[in-house]
Short mmCIF file of C-alpha atoms in Angstrom, two decimals:
data_model
loop_
_atom_site.label_atom_id
_atom_site.label_comp_id
_atom_site.label_asym_id
_atom_site.label_seq_id
_atom_site.Cartn_x
_atom_site.Cartn_y
_atom_site.Cartn_z
CA UNK B 1 -61.45 1.39 -13.28
CA UNK B 2 -61.01 3.98 -16.02
CA UNK B 3 -58.42 5.94 -14.00
CA UNK B 4 -56.40 2.76 -13.41
CA UNK B 5 -56.57 1.84 -17.08
CA UNK B 6 -55.49 5.36 -18.04
CA UNK B 7 -52.54 5.19 -15.60
CA UNK B 8 -51.52 1.85 -17.10
CA UNK B 9 -51.66 3.24 -20.65
CA UNK B 10 -49.58 6.27 -19.66
CA UNK B 11 -47.05 3.96 -18.01
CA UNK B 12 -46.84 1.77 -21.12
CA UNK B 13 -46.37 4.85 -23.30
CA UNK B 14 -43.50 5.99 -21.06
CA UNK B 15 -41.82 2.57 -21.27
CA UNK B 16 -42.21 2.56 -25.07
CA UNK B 17 -40.79 6.09 -25.31
CA UNK B 18 -37.93 5.01 -23.05
CA UNK B 19 -37.10 2.06 -25.30
CA UNK B 20 -37.28 4.26 -28.42
CA UNK B 21 -34.82 6.68 -26.79
CA UNK B 22 -32.54 3.80 -25.72
CA UNK B 23 -32.66 2.59 -29.33
CA UNK B 24 -31.52 6.00 -30.65
CA UNK B 25 -28.73 6.20 -28.06
CA UNK B 26 -27.60 2.69 -28.96
CA UNK B 27 -27.45 3.61 -32.66
CA UNK B 28 -24.99 6.37 -31.74
CA UNK B 29 -22.64 3.80 -30.17
CA UNK B 30 -22.65 1.63 -33.28
CA UNK B 31 -20.51 2.71 -36.23
CA UNK B 32 -23.50 3.31 -38.53
CA UNK B 33 -22.27 2.57 -42.03
CA UNK B 34 -18.91 0.77 -42.01
CA UNK B 35 -16.79 2.40 -44.71
CA UNK B 36 -14.56 -0.41 -45.96
CA UNK B 37 -10.83 0.13 -46.49
CA UNK B 38 -9.73 0.35 -50.14
CA UNK B 39 -9.72 -3.09 -51.79
CA UNK B 40 -12.33 -4.50 -49.41
CA UNK B 41 -16.08 -4.49 -48.89
CA UNK B 42 -18.08 -4.60 -45.65
CA UNK B 43 -21.79 -5.15 -44.99
CA UNK B 44 -23.73 -5.39 -41.72
CA UNK B 45 -27.19 -6.71 -40.79
CA UNK B 46 -28.31 -5.66 -37.29
CA UNK B 47 -31.73 -6.79 -36.06
CA UNK B 48 -32.62 -6.50 -32.35
CA UNK B 49 -35.25 -8.84 -30.90
CA UNK B 50 -36.65 -6.22 -28.49
CA UNK B 51 -36.03 -2.76 -29.93
CA UNK B 52 -32.69 -2.51 -28.16
CA UNK B 53 -29.98 -5.11 -28.55
CA UNK B 54 -27.36 -6.91 -26.51
CA UNK B 55 -25.48 -7.43 -29.79
CA UNK B 56 -22.83 -4.98 -30.91
CA UNK B 57 -20.33 -4.59 -33.73
CA UNK B 58 -17.56 -2.15 -34.55
CA UNK B 59 -14.92 -1.17 -37.08
CA UNK B 60 -11.87 0.51 -35.54
CA UNK B 61 -9.06 2.05 -37.55
CA UNK B 62 -5.85 1.05 -35.76
CA UNK B 63 -3.55 3.01 -38.10
CA UNK B 64 -0.64 1.64 -40.18
CA UNK B 65 -3.07 -0.03 -42.61
CA UNK B 66 -4.76 -2.12 -39.92
CA UNK B 67 -8.47 -2.24 -39.17
CA UNK B 68 -10.19 -4.14 -36.36
CA UNK B 69 -13.58 -5.74 -36.98
CA UNK B 70 -15.52 -6.59 -33.85
CA UNK B 71 -18.72 -8.47 -33.15
CA UNK B 72 -20.15 -9.36 -29.76
CA UNK B 73 -23.15 -10.47 -27.78
CA UNK B 74 -23.96 -9.52 -24.19
CA UNK B 75 -25.69 -12.04 -21.89
CA UNK B 76 -29.37 -11.17 -21.56
CA UNK B 77 -31.52 -8.87 -23.70
CA UNK B 78 -33.18 -5.50 -23.57
CA UNK B 79 -32.03 -2.22 -22.04
CA UNK B 80 -29.57 -3.62 -19.46
CA UNK B 81 -27.77 -5.66 -22.16
CA UNK B 82 -27.70 -2.63 -24.49
CA UNK B 83 -26.20 -0.47 -21.72
CA UNK B 84 -23.50 -3.05 -21.05
CA UNK B 85 -22.80 -3.32 -24.81
CA UNK B 86 -22.35 0.47 -25.04
CA UNK B 87 -20.02 0.49 -22.02
CA UNK B 88 -17.99 -2.37 -23.46
CA UNK B 89 -17.69 -0.71 -26.88
CA UNK B 90 -16.47 2.53 -25.30
CA UNK B 91 -13.81 0.74 -23.20
CA UNK B 92 -12.70 -1.34 -26.17
CA UNK B 93 -12.21 1.64 -28.50
CA UNK B 94 -10.06 3.23 -25.82
CA UNK B 95 -8.06 0.02 -25.18
CA UNK B 96 -7.51 -0.55 -28.92
CA UNK B 97 -5.58 2.70 -29.41
CA UNK B 98 -1.99 1.89 -30.40
CA UNK B 99 -2.65 -1.88 -30.42
CA UNK B 100 -2.45 -4.23 -33.38
CA UNK B 101 -2.87 -7.54 -31.54
CA UNK B 102 -6.53 -8.61 -31.15
CA UNK B 103 -5.63 -10.76 -28.12
CA UNK B 104 -4.20 -7.70 -26.35
CA UNK B 105 -7.30 -5.63 -27.21
CA UNK B 106 -9.53 -8.34 -25.70
CA UNK B 107 -7.46 -8.92 -22.58
CA UNK B 108 -7.12 -5.18 -21.84
CA UNK B 109 -10.87 -4.64 -22.30
CA UNK B 110 -11.62 -7.70 -20.19
CA UNK B 111 -9.31 -6.58 -17.38
CA UNK B 112 -11.24 -3.29 -17.11
CA UNK B 113 -14.72 -4.86 -17.23
CA UNK B 114 -14.12 -8.02 -15.18
CA UNK B 115 -12.74 -5.97 -12.30
CA UNK B 116 -16.01 -4.04 -11.95
CA UNK B 117 -18.64 -6.65 -11.10
CA UNK B 118 -21.46 -5.72 -13.52
CA UNK B 119 -24.24 -7.72 -11.85
CA UNK B 120 -22.92 -10.96 -13.35
CA UNK B 121 -23.16 -9.68 -16.92
CA UNK B 122 -20.64 -10.82 -19.52
CA UNK B 123 -20.17 -10.81 -23.29
CA UNK B 124 -18.84 -13.16 -25.96
CA UNK B 125 -16.95 -11.44 -28.76
CA UNK B 126 -14.46 -11.68 -31.60
CA UNK B 127 -11.83 -9.14 -32.63
CA UNK B 128 -10.38 -9.66 -36.13
CA UNK B 129 -7.53 -7.36 -37.15
CA UNK B 130 -7.07 -7.01 -40.91
CA UNK B 131 -3.80 -5.98 -42.50
CA UNK B 132 -5.23 -4.23 -45.56
CA UNK B 133 -1.99 -4.53 -47.57
CA UNK B 134 -1.77 -8.35 -47.42
CA UNK B 135 -5.25 -9.63 -46.51
CA UNK B 136 -3.77 -11.26 -43.40
CA UNK B 137 -6.21 -11.42 -40.49
CA UNK B 138 -5.32 -12.02 -36.83
CA UNK B 139 -8.28 -13.18 -34.81
CA UNK B 140 -8.99 -13.57 -31.09
CA UNK B 141 -12.18 -15.12 -29.73
CA UNK B 142 -13.77 -14.65 -26.30
CA UNK B 143 -16.29 -17.51 -26.16
CA UNK B 144 -18.07 -16.50 -29.38
CA UNK B 145 -19.39 -18.80 -32.17
CA UNK B 146 -16.64 -19.33 -34.79
CA UNK B 147 -16.89 -17.18 -37.92
CA UNK B 148 -17.11 -18.61 -41.43
CA UNK B 149 -14.80 -18.08 -44.36
CA UNK B 150 -16.32 -18.26 -47.83
CA UNK B 151 -13.80 -18.85 -50.59
CA UNK B 152 -14.21 -17.40 -54.03
CA UNK B 153 -15.67 -20.67 -55.40
CA UNK B 154 -18.38 -20.72 -52.69
CA UNK B 155 -16.70 -23.32 -50.43
CA UNK B 156 -17.54 -22.26 -46.88
CA UNK B 157 -16.13 -23.53 -43.59
CA UNK B 158 -15.98 -22.54 -39.94
CA UNK B 159 -12.76 -20.87 -38.76
CA UNK B 160 -12.43 -22.63 -35.43
CA UNK B 161 -9.20 -21.37 -33.83
CA UNK B 162 -9.08 -21.39 -30.05
CA UNK B 163 -11.67 -19.66 -27.95
CA UNK B 164 -11.22 -18.40 -24.39
CA UNK B 165 -13.50 -17.16 -21.58
CA UNK B 166 -16.13 -14.50 -22.36
CA UNK B 167 -15.37 -10.88 -21.46
CA UNK B 168 -16.21 -9.68 -17.95
CA UNK B 169 -15.85 -12.87 -15.90
CA UNK B 170 -12.17 -13.29 -14.99
CA UNK B 171 -9.79 -10.28 -15.13
CA UNK B 172 -6.66 -12.40 -15.69
CA UNK B 173 -7.63 -14.17 -18.94
CA UNK B 174 -5.31 -13.94 -21.93
CA UNK B 175 -6.66 -14.48 -25.44
CA UNK B 176 -4.78 -16.58 -28.02
CA UNK B 177 -4.60 -15.31 -31.60
CA UNK B 178 -5.27 -17.37 -34.73
CA UNK B 179 -4.12 -16.22 -38.19
CA UNK B 180 -5.92 -16.56 -41.49
CA UNK B 181 -5.49 -14.87 -44.88
CA UNK B 182 -8.25 -13.54 -47.11
CA UNK B 183 -7.35 -14.23 -50.74
CA UNK B 184 -9.00 -12.02 -53.38
CA UNK B 185 -12.69 -13.00 -53.57
CA UNK B 186 -12.74 -14.46 -50.02
CA UNK B 187 -15.26 -13.36 -47.41
CA UNK B 188 -15.10 -13.55 -43.61
CA UNK B 189 -18.53 -13.79 -41.98
CA UNK B 190 -18.83 -12.79 -38.31
CA UNK B 191 -22.23 -13.29 -36.66
CA UNK B 192 -23.93 -13.59 -33.27
CA UNK B 193 -25.60 -16.77 -31.98
CA UNK B 194 -29.03 -15.35 -32.88
CA UNK B 195 -28.18 -16.62 -36.39
CA UNK B 196 -27.49 -20.30 -35.65
CA UNK B 197 -30.02 -20.37 -32.78
CA UNK B 198 -32.92 -18.80 -34.72
CA UNK B 199 -36.00 -20.96 -34.06
CA UNK B 200 -38.86 -21.92 -36.34
CA UNK B 201 -42.42 -22.66 -35.15
CA UNK B 202 -41.41 -26.25 -34.32
CA UNK B 203 -38.55 -24.96 -32.13
CA UNK B 204 -35.89 -26.25 -34.53
CA UNK B 205 -32.57 -24.39 -34.75
CA UNK B 206 -31.38 -22.71 -37.95
CA UNK B 207 -27.95 -24.22 -37.05
CA UNK B 208 -24.45 -24.10 -38.52
CA UNK B 209 -25.14 -26.32 -41.56
CA UNK B 210 -27.94 -24.07 -42.84
CA UNK B 211 -25.75 -21.01 -42.22
CA UNK B 212 -22.92 -22.50 -44.28
CA UNK B 213 -25.37 -23.44 -47.04
CA UNK B 214 -26.83 -19.91 -47.26
CA UNK B 215 -23.38 -18.26 -47.30
CA UNK B 216 -22.09 -20.67 -49.94
CA UNK B 217 -25.14 -20.15 -52.17
CA UNK B 218 -24.78 -16.32 -52.05
CA UNK B 219 -22.98 -14.33 -54.76
CA UNK B 220 -20.00 -13.74 -52.44
CA UNK B 221 -20.26 -9.93 -52.24
CA UNK B 222 -20.62 -8.42 -48.73
CA UNK B 223 -24.22 -7.32 -49.37
CA UNK B 224 -24.98 -10.58 -51.16
CA UNK B 225 -23.75 -12.73 -48.26
CA UNK B 226 -25.63 -10.69 -45.65
CA UNK B 227 -28.81 -10.66 -47.74
CA UNK B 228 -28.68 -14.40 -48.54
CA UNK B 229 -28.16 -15.31 -44.88
CA UNK B 230 -30.76 -12.93 -43.41
CA UNK B 231 -33.34 -14.01 -46.05
CA UNK B 232 -32.67 -17.70 -45.36
CA UNK B 233 -33.19 -17.09 -41.62
CA UNK B 234 -36.45 -15.17 -42.20
CA UNK B 235 -37.75 -17.94 -44.47
CA UNK B 236 -36.80 -20.63 -41.95
CA UNK B 237 -38.27 -18.82 -38.93
CA UNK B 238 -41.52 -18.09 -40.79
CA UNK B 239 -44.28 -16.93 -38.45
CA UNK B 240 -42.31 -17.66 -35.25
CA UNK B 241 -41.29 -14.52 -33.33
CA UNK B 242 -37.60 -13.54 -33.29
CA UNK B 243 -36.13 -15.14 -30.16
CA UNK B 244 -32.74 -13.41 -30.06
CA UNK B 245 -30.83 -10.43 -31.44
CA UNK B 246 -29.28 -11.11 -34.86
CA UNK B 247 -26.13 -9.46 -36.19
CA UNK B 248 -24.10 -10.40 -39.29
CA UNK B 249 -20.91 -8.63 -40.36
CA UNK B 250 -19.24 -9.66 -43.62
CA UNK B 251 -15.79 -8.53 -44.74
CA UNK B 252 -14.74 -9.36 -48.31
CA UNK B 253 -11.49 -8.87 -50.15
CA UNK B 254 -12.22 -7.61 -53.66
#
């Protein structure tokens, strides 16, 4: 009995060490601290449910005063989702070179991944390309929850636009682009569905209305928005365990 127990403990230790290593590798694929372009602020909250995450985010300098902000969520959780997220991020950085159209970045990345048959895995994601000179943002959405825009006075609404098929399912999809402009003091809040689908002990959803309320009540700075929203989720969830990965990326024009 003791030998079996010992073997089980060793096995569990190996799995835990494996996950810790996967976590460190995943951190290397994420941009770490996003250094915002001049005149803007960026803040990120990244909280995996299981040590490693199927969520991912990125900031890619496209040159000519344009920066792409990306957020995404791979189907499933754990190590396989994290591996797929890392693969996707790598392909996307490569496909983004020389591009300024978020729809083109998505369709090129999708064409590479959907042609490969990754065990039925797919990802929802948004690419938002900011023109730093004007505050104009072009956005393309692959099946992801719509972001929110918080105006300077605290008014917050969903930026619906059109959404197309998630990445990795159909290689021929093209992604429509929706424009919006960030006026000084505006914030764009990108997030994964772990935010609106966070569950409390009674299995109620945190939902879109509570998200809008928390963003609106914040002080409107990138850190303030992220902190207000993540604190509101923690309060709501209470003692329930985190059911899904949570990522929030906020871009503000100063």
